[in-house]
Short mmCIF file of C-alpha atoms and ligand atoms in Angstrom, two decimals:
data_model
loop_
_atom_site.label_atom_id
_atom_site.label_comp_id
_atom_site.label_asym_id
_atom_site.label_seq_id
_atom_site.Cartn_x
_atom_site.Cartn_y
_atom_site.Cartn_z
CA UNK A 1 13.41 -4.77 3.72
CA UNK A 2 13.90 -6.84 0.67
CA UNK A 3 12.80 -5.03 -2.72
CA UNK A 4 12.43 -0.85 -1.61
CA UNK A 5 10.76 0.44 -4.13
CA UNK A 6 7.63 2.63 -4.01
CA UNK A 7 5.85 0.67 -1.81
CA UNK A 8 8.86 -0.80 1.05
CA UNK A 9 9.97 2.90 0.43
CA UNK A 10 6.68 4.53 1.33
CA UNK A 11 6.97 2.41 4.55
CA UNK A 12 10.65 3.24 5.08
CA UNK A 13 10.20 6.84 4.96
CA UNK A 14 7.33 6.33 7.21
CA UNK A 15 9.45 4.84 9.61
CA UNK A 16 11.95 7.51 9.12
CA UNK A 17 9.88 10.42 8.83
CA UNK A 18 10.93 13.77 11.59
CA UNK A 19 9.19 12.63 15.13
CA UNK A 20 8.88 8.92 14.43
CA UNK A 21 10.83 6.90 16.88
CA UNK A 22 12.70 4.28 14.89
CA UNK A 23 14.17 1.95 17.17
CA UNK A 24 16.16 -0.65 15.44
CA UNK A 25 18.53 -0.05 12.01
CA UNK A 26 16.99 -1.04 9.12
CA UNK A 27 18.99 -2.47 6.50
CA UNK A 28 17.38 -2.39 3.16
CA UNK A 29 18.22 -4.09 -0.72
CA UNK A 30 17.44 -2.69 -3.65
CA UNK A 31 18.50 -4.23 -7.27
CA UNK A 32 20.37 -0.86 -8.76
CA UNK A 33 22.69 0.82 -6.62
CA UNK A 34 21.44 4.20 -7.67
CA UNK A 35 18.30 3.23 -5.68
CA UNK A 36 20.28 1.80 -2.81
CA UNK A 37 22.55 5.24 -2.77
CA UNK A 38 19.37 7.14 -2.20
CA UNK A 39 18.17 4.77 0.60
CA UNK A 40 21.29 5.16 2.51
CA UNK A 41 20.69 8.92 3.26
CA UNK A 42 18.00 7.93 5.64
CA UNK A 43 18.59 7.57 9.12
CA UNK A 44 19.30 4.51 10.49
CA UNK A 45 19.16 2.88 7.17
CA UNK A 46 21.96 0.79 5.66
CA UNK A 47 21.28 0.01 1.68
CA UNK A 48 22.70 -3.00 -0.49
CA UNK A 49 22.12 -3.57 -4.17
CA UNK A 50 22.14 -6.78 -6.00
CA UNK A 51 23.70 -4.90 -8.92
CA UNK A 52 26.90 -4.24 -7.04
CA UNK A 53 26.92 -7.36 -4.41
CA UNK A 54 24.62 -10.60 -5.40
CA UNK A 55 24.52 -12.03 -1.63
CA UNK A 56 22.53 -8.65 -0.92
CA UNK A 57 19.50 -10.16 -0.35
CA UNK A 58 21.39 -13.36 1.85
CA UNK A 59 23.50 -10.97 3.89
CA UNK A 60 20.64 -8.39 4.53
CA UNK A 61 18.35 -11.18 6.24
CA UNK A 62 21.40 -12.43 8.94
CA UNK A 63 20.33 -11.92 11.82
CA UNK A 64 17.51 -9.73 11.47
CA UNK A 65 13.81 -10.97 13.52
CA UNK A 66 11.48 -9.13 10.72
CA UNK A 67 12.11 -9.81 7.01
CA UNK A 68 9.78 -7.31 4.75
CA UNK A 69 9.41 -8.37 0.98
CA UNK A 70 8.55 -5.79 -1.48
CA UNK A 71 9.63 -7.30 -4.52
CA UNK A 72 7.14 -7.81 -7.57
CA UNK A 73 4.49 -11.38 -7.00
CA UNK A 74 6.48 -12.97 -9.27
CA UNK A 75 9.71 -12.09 -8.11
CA UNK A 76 9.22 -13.10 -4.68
CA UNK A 77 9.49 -16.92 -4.86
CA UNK A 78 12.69 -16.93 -6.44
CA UNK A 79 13.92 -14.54 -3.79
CA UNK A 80 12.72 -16.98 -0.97
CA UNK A 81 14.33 -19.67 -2.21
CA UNK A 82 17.44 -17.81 -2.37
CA UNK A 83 17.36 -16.29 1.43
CA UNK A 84 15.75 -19.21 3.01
CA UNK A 85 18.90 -21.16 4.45
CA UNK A 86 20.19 -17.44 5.64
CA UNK A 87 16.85 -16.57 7.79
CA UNK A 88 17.43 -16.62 11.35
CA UNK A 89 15.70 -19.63 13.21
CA UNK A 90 12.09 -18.26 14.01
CA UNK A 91 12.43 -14.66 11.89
CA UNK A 92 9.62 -13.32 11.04
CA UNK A 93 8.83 -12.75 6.87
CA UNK A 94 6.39 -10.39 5.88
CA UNK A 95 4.87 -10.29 2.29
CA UNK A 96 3.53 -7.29 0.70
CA UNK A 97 3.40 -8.73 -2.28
CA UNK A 98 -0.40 -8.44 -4.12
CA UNK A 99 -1.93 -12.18 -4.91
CA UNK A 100 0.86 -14.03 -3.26
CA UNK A 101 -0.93 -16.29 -0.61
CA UNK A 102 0.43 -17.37 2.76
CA UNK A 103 0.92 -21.03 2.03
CA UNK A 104 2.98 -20.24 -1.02
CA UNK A 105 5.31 -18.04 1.25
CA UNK A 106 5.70 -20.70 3.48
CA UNK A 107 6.64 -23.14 0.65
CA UNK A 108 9.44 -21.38 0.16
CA UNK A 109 10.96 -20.89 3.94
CA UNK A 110 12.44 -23.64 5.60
CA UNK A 111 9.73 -24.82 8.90
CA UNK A 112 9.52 -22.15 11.67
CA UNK A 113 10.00 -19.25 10.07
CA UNK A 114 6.62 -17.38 10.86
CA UNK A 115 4.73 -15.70 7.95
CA UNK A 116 2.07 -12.87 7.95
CA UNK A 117 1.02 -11.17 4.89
CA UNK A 118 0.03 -7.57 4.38
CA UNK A 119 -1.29 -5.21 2.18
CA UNK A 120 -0.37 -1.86 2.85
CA UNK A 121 -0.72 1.80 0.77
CA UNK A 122 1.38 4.30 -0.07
CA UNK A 123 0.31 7.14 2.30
CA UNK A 124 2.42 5.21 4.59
CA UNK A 125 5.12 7.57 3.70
CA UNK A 126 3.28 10.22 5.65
CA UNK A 127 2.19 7.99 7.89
CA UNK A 128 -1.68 8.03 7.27
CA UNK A 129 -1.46 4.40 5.45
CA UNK A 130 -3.84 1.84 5.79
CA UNK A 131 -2.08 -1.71 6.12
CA UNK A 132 -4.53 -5.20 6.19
CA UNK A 133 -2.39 -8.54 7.96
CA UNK A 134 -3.08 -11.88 8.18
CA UNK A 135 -1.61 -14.61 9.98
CA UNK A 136 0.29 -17.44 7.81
CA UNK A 137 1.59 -20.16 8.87
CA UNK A 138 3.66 -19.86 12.19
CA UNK A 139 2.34 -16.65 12.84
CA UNK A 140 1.41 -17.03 16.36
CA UNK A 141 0.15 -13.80 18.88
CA UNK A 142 4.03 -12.16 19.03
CA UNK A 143 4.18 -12.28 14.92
CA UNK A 144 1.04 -10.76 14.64
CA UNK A 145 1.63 -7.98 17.35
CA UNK A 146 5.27 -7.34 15.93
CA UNK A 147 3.61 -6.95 12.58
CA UNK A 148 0.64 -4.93 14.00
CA UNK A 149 3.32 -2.48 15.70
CA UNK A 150 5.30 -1.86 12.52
CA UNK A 151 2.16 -1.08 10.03
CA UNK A 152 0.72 1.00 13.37
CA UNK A 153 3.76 3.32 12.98
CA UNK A 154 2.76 4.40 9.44
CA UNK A 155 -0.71 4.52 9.61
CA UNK A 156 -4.03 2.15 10.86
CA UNK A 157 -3.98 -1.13 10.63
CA UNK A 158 -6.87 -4.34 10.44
CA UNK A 159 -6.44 -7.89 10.87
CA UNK A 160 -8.57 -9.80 8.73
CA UNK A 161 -8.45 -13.50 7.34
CA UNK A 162 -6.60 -13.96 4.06
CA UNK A 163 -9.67 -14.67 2.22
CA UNK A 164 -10.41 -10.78 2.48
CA UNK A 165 -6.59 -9.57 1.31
CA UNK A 166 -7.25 -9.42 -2.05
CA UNK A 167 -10.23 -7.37 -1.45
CA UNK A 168 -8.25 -4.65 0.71
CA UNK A 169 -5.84 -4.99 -1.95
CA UNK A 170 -8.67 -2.97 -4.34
CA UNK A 171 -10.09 -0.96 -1.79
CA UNK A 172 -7.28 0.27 0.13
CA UNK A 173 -3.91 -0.88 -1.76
CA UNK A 174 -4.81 0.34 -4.98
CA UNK A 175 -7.50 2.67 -3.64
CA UNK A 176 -4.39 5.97 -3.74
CA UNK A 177 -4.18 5.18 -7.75
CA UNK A 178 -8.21 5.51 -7.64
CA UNK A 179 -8.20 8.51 -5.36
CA UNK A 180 -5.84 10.21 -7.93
CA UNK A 181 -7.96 8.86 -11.09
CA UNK A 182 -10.66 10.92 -9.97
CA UNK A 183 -8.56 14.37 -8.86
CA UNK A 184 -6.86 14.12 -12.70
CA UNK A 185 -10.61 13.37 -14.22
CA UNK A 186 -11.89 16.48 -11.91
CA UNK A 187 -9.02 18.76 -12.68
CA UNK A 188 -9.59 18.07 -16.62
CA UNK A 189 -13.12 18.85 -15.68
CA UNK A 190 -12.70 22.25 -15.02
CA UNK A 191 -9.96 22.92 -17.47
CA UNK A 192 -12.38 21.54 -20.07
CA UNK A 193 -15.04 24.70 -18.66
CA UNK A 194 -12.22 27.05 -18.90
CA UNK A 195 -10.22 27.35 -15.86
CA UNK A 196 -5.98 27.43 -16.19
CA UNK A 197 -4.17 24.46 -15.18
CA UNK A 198 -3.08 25.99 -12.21
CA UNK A 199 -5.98 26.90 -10.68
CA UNK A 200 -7.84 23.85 -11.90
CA UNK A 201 -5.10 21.58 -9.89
CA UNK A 202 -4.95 23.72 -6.63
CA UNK A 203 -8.23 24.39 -5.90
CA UNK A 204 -9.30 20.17 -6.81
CA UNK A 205 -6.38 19.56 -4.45
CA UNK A 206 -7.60 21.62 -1.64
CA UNK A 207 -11.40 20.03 -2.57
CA UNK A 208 -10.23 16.95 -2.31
CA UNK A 209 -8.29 17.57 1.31
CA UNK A 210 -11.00 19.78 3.05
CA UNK A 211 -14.06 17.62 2.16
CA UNK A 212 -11.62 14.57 3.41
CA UNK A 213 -10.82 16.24 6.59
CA UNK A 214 -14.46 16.78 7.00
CA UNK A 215 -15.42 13.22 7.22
CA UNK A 216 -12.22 12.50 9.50
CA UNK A 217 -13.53 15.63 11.67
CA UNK A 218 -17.19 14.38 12.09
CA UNK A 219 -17.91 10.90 11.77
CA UNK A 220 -21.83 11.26 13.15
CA UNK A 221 -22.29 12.89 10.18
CA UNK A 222 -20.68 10.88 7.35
CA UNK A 223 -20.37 10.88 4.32
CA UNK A 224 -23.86 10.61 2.77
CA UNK A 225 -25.15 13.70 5.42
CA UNK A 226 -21.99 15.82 4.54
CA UNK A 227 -23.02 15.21 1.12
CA UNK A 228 -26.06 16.34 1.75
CA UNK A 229 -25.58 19.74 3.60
CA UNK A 230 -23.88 20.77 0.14
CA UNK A 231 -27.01 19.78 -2.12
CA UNK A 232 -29.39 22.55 -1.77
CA UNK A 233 -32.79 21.48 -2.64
CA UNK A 234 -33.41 22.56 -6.65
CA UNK A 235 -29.48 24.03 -6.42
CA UNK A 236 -26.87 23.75 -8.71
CA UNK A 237 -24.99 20.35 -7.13
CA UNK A 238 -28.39 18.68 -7.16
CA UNK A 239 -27.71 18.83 -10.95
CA UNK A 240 -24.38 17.72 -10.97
CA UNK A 241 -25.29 14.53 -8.54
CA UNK A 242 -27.60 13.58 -10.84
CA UNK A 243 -25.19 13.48 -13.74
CA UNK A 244 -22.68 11.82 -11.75
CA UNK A 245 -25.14 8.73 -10.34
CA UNK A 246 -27.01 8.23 -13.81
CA UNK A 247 -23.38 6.65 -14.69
CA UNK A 248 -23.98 4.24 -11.90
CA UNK A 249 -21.54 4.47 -9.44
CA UNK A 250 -21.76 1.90 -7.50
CA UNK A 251 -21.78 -0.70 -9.95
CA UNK A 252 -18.72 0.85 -11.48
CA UNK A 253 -16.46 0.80 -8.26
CA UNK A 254 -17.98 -2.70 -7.62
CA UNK A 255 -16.85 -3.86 -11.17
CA UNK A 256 -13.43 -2.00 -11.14
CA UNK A 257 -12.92 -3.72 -7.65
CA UNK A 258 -13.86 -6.78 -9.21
CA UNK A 259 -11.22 -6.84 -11.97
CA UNK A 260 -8.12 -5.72 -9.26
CA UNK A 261 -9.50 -8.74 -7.03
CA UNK A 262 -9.49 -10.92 -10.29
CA UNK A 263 -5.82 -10.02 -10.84
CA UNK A 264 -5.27 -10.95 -7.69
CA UNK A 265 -6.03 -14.45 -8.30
CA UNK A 266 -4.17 -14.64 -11.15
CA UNK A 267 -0.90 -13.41 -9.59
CA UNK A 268 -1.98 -15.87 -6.93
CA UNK A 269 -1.88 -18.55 -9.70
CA UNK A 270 1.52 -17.09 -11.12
CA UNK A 271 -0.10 -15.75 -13.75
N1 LIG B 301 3.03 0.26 -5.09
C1 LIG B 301 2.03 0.10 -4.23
O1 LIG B 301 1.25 1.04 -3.98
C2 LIG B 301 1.82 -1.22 -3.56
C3 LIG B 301 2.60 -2.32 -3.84
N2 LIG B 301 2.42 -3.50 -3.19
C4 LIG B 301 3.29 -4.64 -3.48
O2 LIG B 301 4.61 -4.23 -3.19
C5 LIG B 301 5.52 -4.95 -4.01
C6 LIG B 301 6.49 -3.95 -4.65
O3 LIG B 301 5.75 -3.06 -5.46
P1 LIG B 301 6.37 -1.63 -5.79
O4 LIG B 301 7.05 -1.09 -4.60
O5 LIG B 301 5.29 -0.86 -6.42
O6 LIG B 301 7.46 -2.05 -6.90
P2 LIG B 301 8.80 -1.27 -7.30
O7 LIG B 301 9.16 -1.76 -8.65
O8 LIG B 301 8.62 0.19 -7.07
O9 LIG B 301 9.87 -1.80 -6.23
C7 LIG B 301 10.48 -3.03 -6.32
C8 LIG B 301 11.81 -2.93 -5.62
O10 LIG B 301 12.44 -4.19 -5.68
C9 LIG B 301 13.80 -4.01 -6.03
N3 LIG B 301 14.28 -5.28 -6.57
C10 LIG B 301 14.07 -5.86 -7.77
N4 LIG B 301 14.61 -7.09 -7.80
C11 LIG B 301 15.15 -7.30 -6.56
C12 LIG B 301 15.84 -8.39 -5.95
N5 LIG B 301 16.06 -9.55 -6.59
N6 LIG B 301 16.25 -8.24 -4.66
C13 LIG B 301 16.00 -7.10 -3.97
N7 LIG B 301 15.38 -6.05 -4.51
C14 LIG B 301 14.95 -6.15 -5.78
C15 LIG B 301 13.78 -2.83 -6.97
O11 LIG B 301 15.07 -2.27 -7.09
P3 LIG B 301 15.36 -0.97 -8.02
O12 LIG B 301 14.79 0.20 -7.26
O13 LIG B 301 16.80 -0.89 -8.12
O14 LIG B 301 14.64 -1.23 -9.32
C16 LIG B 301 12.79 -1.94 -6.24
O15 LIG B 301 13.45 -1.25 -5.21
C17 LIG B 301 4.71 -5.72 -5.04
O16 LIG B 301 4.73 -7.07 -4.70
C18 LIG B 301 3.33 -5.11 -4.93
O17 LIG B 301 2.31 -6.07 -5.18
C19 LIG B 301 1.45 -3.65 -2.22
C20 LIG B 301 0.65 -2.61 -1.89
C21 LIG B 301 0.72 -1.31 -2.55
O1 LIG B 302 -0.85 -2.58 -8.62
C1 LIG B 302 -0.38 -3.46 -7.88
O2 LIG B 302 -0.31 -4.64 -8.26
C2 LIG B 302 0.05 -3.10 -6.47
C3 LIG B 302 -0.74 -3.82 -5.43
C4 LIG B 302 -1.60 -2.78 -4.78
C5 LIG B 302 -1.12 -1.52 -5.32
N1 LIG B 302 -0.18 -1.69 -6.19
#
């Protein structure tokens, strides 16, 4: 893993988390060493930093078959270029990085070295992430089931053409930043009507993880019906509801979705 910050880390510890079979070591780079001295308590896991040894990155990828980047878009061209002649003959490269496109990868890595691209979430770390891959170039039916297998360790995972990454991105790779948006707005909420902080934050929390658990529990019903079993008829969420969808949901989510996707295409443009 090249680049472990939050998101390679989420993965890591994924990987590494009590009960989860990791089979192979994992050797992992970081830029700062303090990062890569708290990497190298994990199991299994050997951390370099650039800040102490500059090949890091180069001696990291010898002789390894799976090569995950999770540096910053723009870092990651730069980082190609700089491991490419090092890659072992047919590795695979995985990018997590948002906007970057497949091609672009590939322009970077000398000819078969295969490339998928993902975008994965942080709940990885518990291993209830959501990861989207795509095939890049090169990525033929072992890439994609040795990239399938990884992401399936730390959570679900779809294939879907690249054309639909940067959407995922929004809806699933972002979506934990959205998720905890609206648990901040709810716990101001009921602060704002009086309730301590404490209270406020626990009992959102546990809202947030029972009604959640719910939908896992009974997909018949879904969301919409489960919604509806708490609205009584002329009762005090009916009220609420209404408050809530006069500021137009949908087209708000749709928008915000909109403007991640648009970023997207600028980081695709190395903007
Ligand atoms: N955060 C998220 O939820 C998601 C992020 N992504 C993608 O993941 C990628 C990383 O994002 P995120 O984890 O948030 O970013 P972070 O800043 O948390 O992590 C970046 C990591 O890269 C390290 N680093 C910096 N330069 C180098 C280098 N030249 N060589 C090796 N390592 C280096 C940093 O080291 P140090 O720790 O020492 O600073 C850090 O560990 C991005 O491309 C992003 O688009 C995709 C999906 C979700
Ligand atoms: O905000 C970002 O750019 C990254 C990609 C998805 C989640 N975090």
């Amino acid at each position: 893993m090249l680049g472990t910050g939050n998101m390679n880390g989420a993965i890591l510890a994924g990987l590494t988390r009590p009960g989860s079979a990791l089979a192979d070591p994992v050797r992992v780079t970081t830029r700062s060493q303090s990062s890569a001295d708290a990497l190298s308590q994990r199991p299994g896991v050997t951390a370099a930093a650039l800040e102490s040894n500059p090949d890091a990155n180069r001696e990291a990828v010898r002789g390894a078959g799976l090569v995950i980047v999770g540096v910053k878009p723009a870092m990651v061209p730069d980082l190609l270029d700089d491991i490419a002649a090092d890659l072992e003959p047919g590795a695979l490269v995985i990018s997590i990085a948002a906007g970057l496109e497949t091609k672009t990868i590939a322009a970077h890595l000398p000819a078969g070295i295969r490339v998928v691209r993902a975008m994965p979430n942080t709940p990885a770390t518990l291993g209830l992430g959501v990861t989207a891959i795509c095939a890049g170039p090169g990525a033929d039916a072992e890439a994609m089931a040795l990239a399938h297998e990884v992401f399936a360790s730390v959570g679900q995972v779809v294939e879907l053409p690249e054309a639909d990454i940067p959407t995922m991105g929004a809806l699933t790779g972002s979506g934990p930043a959205h998720v905890y948006l609206l648990i901040e707005r709810m716990i101001e909420a009921g602060q704002a009507l009086g309730l301590d902080a404490e209270t406020a934050t626990e009992s959102v929390v546990q809202t947030f993880r029972g009604a959640v658990e719910m939908v896992v529990a009974d997909p018949d019903a879904g969301p919409a019906e489960l919604r509806r079993r708490v609205t009584s008829p002329n009762g005090t969420t009916e009220r609420s509801i209404a408050v809530l969808e006069d500021a137009q949901l949908a087209d708000l989510f749709t928008r915000s979705l909109r403007a991640n996707v648009r970023r997207s295409e600028e980081l695709a443009a190395g903007a």
